[in-house]
Short mmCIF file of N, CA and C in Angstrom, two decimals:
data_model
loop_
_atom_site.label_atom_id
_atom_site.label_comp_id
_atom_site.label_asym_id
_atom_site.label_seq_id
_atom_site.Cartn_x
_atom_site.Cartn_y
_atom_site.Cartn_z
N MET Q 1 0.14 7.56 -0.35
CA MET Q 1 -0.97 8.70 -0.65
C MET Q 1 -1.79 8.36 -1.92
N LEU Q 2 -2.85 8.70 -1.76
CA LEU Q 2 -3.86 8.34 -2.99
C LEU Q 2 -3.66 9.43 -4.04
N ASP Q 3 -3.50 9.32 -5.46
CA ASP Q 3 -3.40 9.82 -6.52
C ASP Q 3 -4.97 10.63 -7.00
N ILE Q 4 -5.85 11.34 -6.79
CA ILE Q 4 -7.07 11.16 -7.07
C ILE Q 4 -6.61 12.69 -8.34
N ASP Q 5 -6.96 12.15 -9.49
CA ASP Q 5 -7.37 13.11 -10.44
C ASP Q 5 -7.91 14.49 -10.31
N LYS Q 6 -6.87 15.50 -9.53
CA LYS Q 6 -7.74 16.84 -9.15
C LYS Q 6 -8.63 17.35 -10.24
N ASN Q 7 -7.56 17.91 -11.36
CA ASN Q 7 -7.77 18.80 -12.17
C ASN Q 7 -9.10 18.10 -12.84
N SER Q 8 -10.10 17.21 -13.22
CA SER Q 8 -11.18 16.79 -13.57
C SER Q 8 -12.15 16.88 -12.44
N LEU Q 9 -11.82 16.95 -10.95
CA LEU Q 9 -12.66 16.99 -10.09
C LEU Q 9 -12.79 18.40 -10.14
N THR Q 10 -11.69 19.44 -9.92
CA THR Q 10 -12.22 20.81 -9.73
C THR Q 10 -12.56 21.54 -11.24
N LYS Q 11 -12.60 20.48 -12.11
CA LYS Q 11 -13.17 21.09 -13.14
C LYS Q 11 -14.74 20.75 -13.34
N LEU Q 12 -15.30 19.74 -12.28
CA LEU Q 12 -16.31 19.24 -12.61
C LEU Q 12 -17.27 20.27 -11.31
N LEU Q 13 -16.23 20.62 -10.89
CA LEU Q 13 -16.60 21.20 -9.19
C LEU Q 13 -17.24 22.93 -9.97
N ILE Q 14 -16.29 23.26 -10.43
CA ILE Q 14 -16.68 24.80 -11.05
C ILE Q 14 -17.39 24.61 -11.86
N GLU Q 15 -17.99 23.94 -12.86
CA GLU Q 15 -18.91 23.49 -13.78
C GLU Q 15 -20.62 23.81 -13.12
N LYS Q 16 -20.13 22.56 -12.18
CA LYS Q 16 -21.87 22.43 -11.69
C LYS Q 16 -22.34 23.06 -10.40
N LYS Q 17 -21.11 23.68 -10.05
CA LYS Q 17 -21.38 24.22 -8.43
C LYS Q 17 -22.24 23.60 -7.69
N PRO Q 18 -21.80 21.94 -7.01
CA PRO Q 18 -23.16 21.65 -5.92
C PRO Q 18 -22.55 22.46 -3.98
N LYS Q 19 -23.96 22.34 -3.99
CA LYS Q 19 -23.60 21.96 -2.70
C LYS Q 19 -23.91 20.45 -1.51
N LEU Q 20 -24.44 19.67 -2.02
CA LEU Q 20 -24.08 18.37 -1.43
C LEU Q 20 -23.37 17.15 -2.19
N VAL Q 21 -22.76 16.47 -2.33
CA VAL Q 21 -22.14 15.81 -3.27
C VAL Q 21 -21.94 13.64 -2.39
N LEU Q 22 -22.56 13.39 -2.52
CA LEU Q 22 -22.62 12.21 -2.84
C LEU Q 22 -21.10 11.02 -3.37
N VAL Q 23 -20.75 10.51 -2.16
CA VAL Q 23 -19.07 10.11 -2.86
C VAL Q 23 -19.34 8.46 -2.57
N SER Q 24 -19.06 7.60 -3.81
CA SER Q 24 -18.63 6.69 -3.68
C SER Q 24 -17.01 6.11 -3.98
N CYS Q 25 -16.34 5.34 -3.50
CA CYS Q 25 -15.35 4.59 -4.21
C CYS Q 25 -15.03 3.04 -3.27
N PRO Q 26 -14.04 2.33 -4.03
CA PRO Q 26 -13.56 1.32 -3.69
C PRO Q 26 -13.75 1.21 -2.06
N SER Q 27 -13.85 -0.05 -1.42
CA SER Q 27 -13.04 0.14 -0.07
C SER Q 27 -11.98 0.08 0.33
N GLY Q 28 -10.89 -0.85 -0.59
CA GLY Q 28 -9.83 -0.32 -0.09
C GLY Q 28 -9.08 0.90 -0.42
N ILE Q 29 -9.51 2.19 -0.52
CA ILE Q 29 -9.13 3.51 -0.93
C ILE Q 29 -10.35 4.15 0.14
N LEU Q 30 -11.01 4.28 0.74
CA LEU Q 30 -12.18 4.48 1.36
C LEU Q 30 -11.94 5.51 2.56
N VAL Q 31 -10.63 5.10 3.28
CA VAL Q 31 -10.38 6.35 4.12
C VAL Q 31 -9.37 7.21 3.46
N LYS Q 32 -8.40 6.72 2.66
CA LYS Q 32 -7.60 7.91 2.22
C LYS Q 32 -8.59 8.83 1.65
N CYS Q 33 -9.49 8.16 0.78
CA CYS Q 33 -10.46 8.82 -0.10
C CYS Q 33 -11.40 10.12 0.57
N MET Q 34 -11.86 9.45 2.22
CA MET Q 34 -12.13 10.18 2.70
C MET Q 34 -11.83 11.41 3.18
N ASN Q 35 -10.52 11.49 3.70
CA ASN Q 35 -9.74 12.31 4.15
C ASN Q 35 -9.64 13.34 3.19
N PHE Q 36 -9.07 12.85 1.45
CA PHE Q 36 -9.17 13.99 0.85
C PHE Q 36 -10.51 14.74 0.37
N MET Q 37 -11.34 14.13 0.53
CA MET Q 37 -12.67 14.66 0.05
C MET Q 37 -13.02 15.44 1.04
N ASN Q 38 -12.80 15.49 2.29
CA ASN Q 38 -13.14 16.43 3.37
C ASN Q 38 -12.88 17.75 2.98
N SER Q 39 -11.67 17.58 2.76
CA SER Q 39 -10.42 18.78 2.89
C SER Q 39 -10.70 19.39 1.77
N PHE Q 40 -11.20 18.49 0.32
CA PHE Q 40 -11.30 19.18 -0.52
C PHE Q 40 -12.64 19.85 -0.58
N ALA Q 41 -13.67 19.22 0.07
CA ALA Q 41 -15.23 19.94 0.04
C ALA Q 41 -15.11 21.01 1.25
N LYS Q 42 -14.20 21.12 2.22
CA LYS Q 42 -14.23 22.35 3.23
C LYS Q 42 -13.18 23.23 2.25
N GLU Q 43 -12.96 23.04 1.06
CA GLU Q 43 -11.60 24.39 -0.22
C GLU Q 43 -12.53 24.84 -0.65
N HIS Q 44 -13.35 23.65 -1.20
CA HIS Q 44 -14.34 24.28 -2.45
C HIS Q 44 -15.73 24.56 -2.32
N GLY Q 45 -16.06 24.84 -0.95
CA GLY Q 45 -17.32 24.77 -0.22
C GLY Q 45 -18.55 23.96 -0.75
N PHE Q 46 -18.34 23.01 -0.43
CA PHE Q 46 -19.64 22.50 -0.62
C PHE Q 46 -19.79 20.56 0.26
N LYS Q 47 -20.54 20.24 0.53
CA LYS Q 47 -20.61 19.33 1.77
C LYS Q 47 -20.76 17.88 0.98
N VAL Q 48 -19.91 16.80 1.70
CA VAL Q 48 -19.88 15.55 1.35
C VAL Q 48 -20.83 14.40 2.52
N VAL Q 49 -21.16 13.58 1.57
CA VAL Q 49 -21.84 12.62 2.01
C VAL Q 49 -21.36 10.93 1.78
N PHE Q 50 -20.82 10.70 2.26
CA PHE Q 50 -19.87 9.57 1.51
C PHE Q 50 -21.10 7.65 1.30
N SER Q 51 -21.03 7.27 0.29
CA SER Q 51 -21.67 6.31 0.55
C SER Q 51 -21.82 4.98 1.75
N GLY Q 52 -22.53 4.34 2.34
CA GLY Q 52 -21.74 3.20 3.20
C GLY Q 52 -22.18 2.02 2.44
N GLU Q 53 -22.90 1.59 1.64
CA GLU Q 53 -23.11 0.84 0.97
C GLU Q 53 -21.82 -0.30 0.19
N PRO Q 54 -21.65 -1.03 -0.01
CA PRO Q 54 -20.70 -2.30 -0.64
C PRO Q 54 -20.26 -1.65 -2.21
N CYS Q 55 -19.47 -1.41 -1.91
CA CYS Q 55 -19.77 -0.46 -3.84
C CYS Q 55 -18.88 -1.52 -5.22
N TYR Q 56 -19.71 -1.81 -5.65
CA TYR Q 56 -19.13 -2.64 -7.11
C TYR Q 56 -18.72 -2.28 -8.26
N GLY Q 57 -18.34 -0.93 -8.20
CA GLY Q 57 -17.64 0.06 -9.34
C GLY Q 57 -19.00 0.34 -10.17
N ILE Q 58 -18.79 0.70 -11.41
CA ILE Q 58 -19.30 1.97 -11.63
C ILE Q 58 -20.85 1.19 -12.47
N CYS Q 59 -20.95 -0.33 -11.91
CA CYS Q 59 -22.29 -0.72 -11.90
C CYS Q 59 -23.46 -0.36 -11.14
N ASP Q 60 -22.83 0.42 -10.42
CA ASP Q 60 -23.55 0.14 -9.10
C ASP Q 60 -23.96 1.98 -8.41
N LEU Q 61 -24.24 2.39 -9.33
CA LEU Q 61 -24.84 3.78 -9.24
C LEU Q 61 -24.71 4.16 -7.72
N GLY Q 62 -26.10 3.66 -7.58
CA GLY Q 62 -26.78 4.15 -6.27
C GLY Q 62 -27.34 5.99 -6.66
N GLU Q 63 -27.64 6.03 -8.13
CA GLU Q 63 -28.90 7.23 -8.44
C GLU Q 63 -29.73 7.74 -7.43
N GLU Q 64 -30.39 6.20 -7.23
CA GLU Q 64 -31.65 6.80 -6.21
C GLU Q 64 -31.24 7.13 -5.40
N ASN Q 65 -29.86 6.96 -4.16
CA ASN Q 65 -29.47 7.62 -3.19
C ASN Q 65 -29.13 9.38 -3.51
N VAL Q 66 -28.55 9.81 -4.61
CA VAL Q 66 -28.24 10.94 -4.89
C VAL Q 66 -30.12 11.56 -4.79
N ARG Q 67 -31.18 10.72 -5.21
CA ARG Q 67 -32.40 11.90 -5.13
C ARG Q 67 -32.42 11.92 -3.62
N LEU Q 68 -32.81 10.71 -3.16
CA LEU Q 68 -32.98 10.53 -1.67
C LEU Q 68 -32.33 11.42 -0.68
N LEU Q 69 -30.85 11.63 -0.73
CA LEU Q 69 -30.17 12.86 0.16
C LEU Q 69 -30.43 13.85 -0.25
N GLY Q 70 -30.89 14.25 -1.71
CA GLY Q 70 -30.87 15.50 -2.02
C GLY Q 70 -29.59 16.49 -2.41
N ALA Q 71 -28.46 15.34 -3.16
CA ALA Q 71 -27.55 15.59 -3.57
C ALA Q 71 -27.62 16.48 -4.92
N ASP Q 72 -26.37 17.12 -5.33
CA ASP Q 72 -26.75 17.47 -6.96
C ASP Q 72 -25.93 16.67 -7.79
N LEU Q 73 -24.84 15.65 -6.69
CA LEU Q 73 -24.10 14.68 -8.02
C LEU Q 73 -23.58 13.80 -6.76
N SER Q 74 -23.17 12.99 -7.73
CA SER Q 74 -22.75 11.67 -7.25
C SER Q 74 -21.10 11.33 -8.12
N ILE Q 75 -20.08 11.28 -6.93
CA ILE Q 75 -18.96 10.92 -7.68
C ILE Q 75 -18.37 9.78 -7.40
N HIS Q 76 -17.96 8.87 -8.13
CA HIS Q 76 -17.41 7.98 -7.70
C HIS Q 76 -15.83 7.97 -8.24
N ILE Q 77 -14.78 7.56 -6.87
CA ILE Q 77 -13.58 7.81 -7.14
C ILE Q 77 -12.73 6.70 -7.10
N GLY Q 78 -12.40 6.20 -8.32
CA GLY Q 78 -11.11 5.08 -8.07
C GLY Q 78 -12.12 4.32 -8.99
N HIS Q 79 -13.22 4.22 -9.70
CA HIS Q 79 -13.55 3.53 -10.14
C HIS Q 79 -13.19 3.39 -12.17
N SER Q 80 -11.59 2.71 -12.66
CA SER Q 80 -11.82 3.20 -13.70
C SER Q 80 -12.67 2.63 -14.96
N ALA Q 81 -12.94 3.66 -15.59
CA ALA Q 81 -13.83 3.91 -16.77
C ALA Q 81 -13.39 4.81 -17.96
N SER Q 82 -13.43 4.56 -19.17
CA SER Q 82 -13.23 4.99 -20.40
C SER Q 82 -14.33 6.32 -20.86
N PHE Q 83 -15.16 6.93 -19.38
CA PHE Q 83 -16.18 8.11 -19.54
C PHE Q 83 -15.93 8.80 -18.54
N GLU Q 84 -16.65 10.15 -18.34
CA GLU Q 84 -16.56 10.86 -17.62
C GLU Q 84 -17.77 10.77 -16.57
N LYS Q 85 -19.28 10.20 -17.57
CA LYS Q 85 -20.09 10.49 -16.88
C LYS Q 85 -21.05 8.71 -17.14
N ILE Q 86 -21.93 8.67 -16.08
CA ILE Q 86 -22.84 7.93 -16.46
C ILE Q 86 -24.07 8.15 -15.57
N GLY Q 87 -24.90 7.73 -16.24
CA GLY Q 87 -26.39 7.75 -15.36
C GLY Q 87 -26.62 9.12 -15.30
N LYS Q 88 -27.39 9.60 -14.76
CA LYS Q 88 -28.19 11.23 -14.45
C LYS Q 88 -27.20 12.03 -13.77
N PHE Q 89 -26.62 11.31 -12.56
CA PHE Q 89 -25.64 12.22 -11.57
C PHE Q 89 -24.76 11.98 -11.31
N THR Q 90 -24.08 11.07 -12.17
CA THR Q 90 -23.03 10.08 -11.52
C THR Q 90 -21.39 10.59 -12.81
N TYR Q 91 -20.48 11.03 -11.88
CA TYR Q 91 -19.69 11.34 -12.64
C TYR Q 91 -18.44 10.66 -11.84
N LEU Q 92 -17.39 9.86 -12.79
CA LEU Q 92 -16.04 9.32 -12.45
C LEU Q 92 -14.60 9.56 -12.65
N ILE Q 93 -14.37 9.69 -11.46
CA ILE Q 93 -13.11 10.41 -11.42
C ILE Q 93 -12.02 9.35 -10.60
N GLU Q 94 -10.69 9.66 -11.87
CA GLU Q 94 -9.91 8.46 -11.68
C GLU Q 94 -8.58 8.49 -10.67
N ALA Q 95 -8.01 7.29 -9.72
CA ALA Q 95 -7.22 7.33 -8.48
C ALA Q 95 -6.57 6.44 -8.83
N PHE Q 96 -5.27 6.19 -8.40
CA PHE Q 96 -4.29 5.29 -7.83
C PHE Q 96 -3.58 5.61 -6.89
N ASP Q 97 -3.26 4.55 -5.70
CA ASP Q 97 -3.10 4.54 -4.58
C ASP Q 97 -1.75 4.04 -4.43
N ASP Q 98 -0.65 4.19 -3.96
CA ASP Q 98 0.65 4.02 -4.34
C ASP Q 98 0.92 3.38 -3.24
N ILE Q 99 0.33 2.35 -2.83
CA ILE Q 99 0.36 1.20 -1.68
C ILE Q 99 1.49 0.10 -1.85
N ASP Q 100 1.89 -0.54 -1.15
CA ASP Q 100 3.04 -1.22 -1.59
C ASP Q 100 2.71 -2.70 -1.37
N LEU Q 101 2.29 -3.37 -2.62
CA LEU Q 101 1.69 -4.34 -1.85
C LEU Q 101 2.08 -5.67 -1.68
N ILE Q 102 3.93 -5.44 -2.13
CA ILE Q 102 4.94 -6.54 -1.42
C ILE Q 102 4.45 -7.11 0.12
N PRO Q 103 4.35 -6.56 0.49
CA PRO Q 103 4.30 -6.87 2.16
C PRO Q 103 3.36 -7.35 2.57
N VAL Q 104 1.64 -7.25 1.77
CA VAL Q 104 1.02 -8.24 1.82
C VAL Q 104 0.93 -9.34 1.05
N LEU Q 105 1.85 -9.63 -0.08
CA LEU Q 105 2.13 -10.62 -0.62
C LEU Q 105 2.93 -11.66 0.28
N GLU Q 106 3.91 -11.05 0.59
CA GLU Q 106 4.62 -11.90 1.59
C GLU Q 106 4.19 -12.83 2.84
N LYS Q 107 2.94 -11.97 2.97
CA LYS Q 107 2.17 -12.82 4.25
C LYS Q 107 1.63 -13.95 3.74
N ALA Q 108 1.19 -13.37 2.50
CA ALA Q 108 0.11 -14.74 1.78
C ALA Q 108 1.12 -15.91 0.91
N ILE Q 109 2.62 -15.57 0.47
CA ILE Q 109 3.20 -16.17 0.21
C ILE Q 109 2.82 -17.96 1.12
N PRO Q 110 2.94 -18.44 2.19
CA PRO Q 110 2.82 -19.22 2.97
C PRO Q 110 1.27 -19.68 2.57
N LYS Q 111 0.27 -19.06 2.74
CA LYS Q 111 -1.15 -20.07 2.09
C LYS Q 111 -1.15 -20.29 0.67
N LEU Q 112 -0.11 -19.86 -0.28
CA LEU Q 112 -0.28 -19.72 -1.39
C LEU Q 112 0.66 -20.97 -2.01
N LYS Q 113 1.48 -21.64 -0.66
CA LYS Q 113 2.12 -22.75 -1.27
C LYS Q 113 1.47 -23.75 -1.82
N GLY Q 114 1.62 -24.72 -2.54
CA GLY Q 114 0.91 -25.85 -3.05
C GLY Q 114 -0.05 -25.70 -4.65
N TYR Q 115 -0.09 -24.23 -4.88
CA TYR Q 115 -0.73 -24.12 -5.89
C TYR Q 115 0.50 -23.58 -7.15
N LYS Q 116 0.12 -24.39 -8.71
CA LYS Q 116 0.34 -24.22 -9.18
C LYS Q 116 0.12 -22.73 -10.10
N ARG Q 117 -1.06 -22.59 -10.36
CA ARG Q 117 -2.12 -21.31 -10.88
C ARG Q 117 -2.37 -20.37 -10.20
N LEU Q 118 -2.45 -18.99 -10.35
CA LEU Q 118 -2.88 -18.18 -9.56
C LEU Q 118 -3.66 -16.69 -10.30
N GLY Q 119 -4.67 -16.73 -10.00
CA GLY Q 119 -5.22 -15.28 -10.49
C GLY Q 119 -5.24 -13.98 -9.77
N LEU Q 120 -4.89 -13.25 -10.49
CA LEU Q 120 -4.66 -12.01 -9.98
C LEU Q 120 -5.84 -10.95 -10.12
N CYS Q 121 -6.58 -10.35 -9.50
CA CYS Q 121 -7.27 -9.49 -9.74
C CYS Q 121 -7.46 -7.77 -8.49
N THR Q 122 -7.53 -7.10 -8.94
CA THR Q 122 -7.69 -5.85 -7.68
C THR Q 122 -9.17 -4.69 -8.24
N ILE Q 123 -8.71 -3.39 -7.37
CA ILE Q 123 -9.55 -2.67 -7.72
C ILE Q 123 -8.69 -1.78 -8.50
N GLY Q 124 -9.15 -0.67 -8.97
CA GLY Q 124 -8.96 0.03 -10.10
C GLY Q 124 -7.60 0.69 -10.07
N PRO Q 125 -8.08 1.72 -8.04
CA PRO Q 125 -6.74 1.91 -7.85
C PRO Q 125 -5.41 1.36 -7.34
N HIS Q 126 -5.70 0.37 -7.70
CA HIS Q 126 -4.34 -0.78 -7.91
C HIS Q 126 -3.95 -1.62 -8.52
N ILE Q 127 -4.77 -1.01 -10.02
CA ILE Q 127 -4.44 -1.66 -11.19
C ILE Q 127 -2.73 -1.83 -11.70
N HIS Q 128 -2.45 -0.45 -11.41
CA HIS Q 128 -0.88 -0.25 -12.25
C HIS Q 128 -0.12 -1.42 -11.22
N LYS Q 129 -0.41 -2.11 -10.29
CA LYS Q 129 0.71 -2.50 -9.50
C LYS Q 129 0.30 -4.11 -9.58
N LEU Q 130 -0.39 -4.48 -10.41
CA LEU Q 130 -0.47 -5.75 -11.11
C LEU Q 130 0.89 -6.57 -11.46
N ASP Q 131 1.32 -6.12 -12.41
CA ASP Q 131 2.72 -6.21 -13.23
C ASP Q 131 3.60 -6.61 -11.58
N SER Q 132 3.82 -5.82 -11.03
CA SER Q 132 4.75 -6.33 -9.80
C SER Q 132 4.02 -6.83 -9.07
N ALA Q 133 3.10 -7.35 -8.82
CA ALA Q 133 2.80 -8.06 -7.98
C ALA Q 133 2.83 -10.05 -8.59
N LYS Q 134 2.84 -9.57 -9.98
CA LYS Q 134 3.00 -10.93 -10.69
C LYS Q 134 4.82 -11.40 -10.88
N ALA Q 135 5.19 -10.06 -10.71
CA ALA Q 135 6.66 -10.11 -11.13
C ALA Q 135 7.12 -11.13 -9.38
N PHE Q 136 6.71 -10.88 -8.15
CA PHE Q 136 6.91 -11.00 -7.31
C PHE Q 136 6.63 -12.33 -6.96
N LEU Q 137 5.54 -12.70 -7.47
CA LEU Q 137 4.92 -14.05 -7.29
C LEU Q 137 5.81 -14.68 -8.16
#
């Protein structure tokens, strides 16, 4: 399940009253994010468009796409940051995925044999899983 900060999202929507929202998120949570946002949009009376461009977090705002689409704002879901807004149109909403990384790591183990050191990195929604991944490895 994808745990999106619904309180911040609802507060933003009440304040801005958008008609059209551009949504961007890491590809690792795209399907879950689409399901959530489509239902959330129906519930709150706005239309949503998902960015199909590769997303590299908050350095990749897509503010020009907001203007081209005539959207009211852009929401980046799952891009961890210590602030709520960046740029003119873009708002950041936290999200955490509860995916179990251990089955993926189990499949990767044979390919990792022979390496003495590994580096671990992930997208924002999985950051809380790094310690368990490290402990497993």
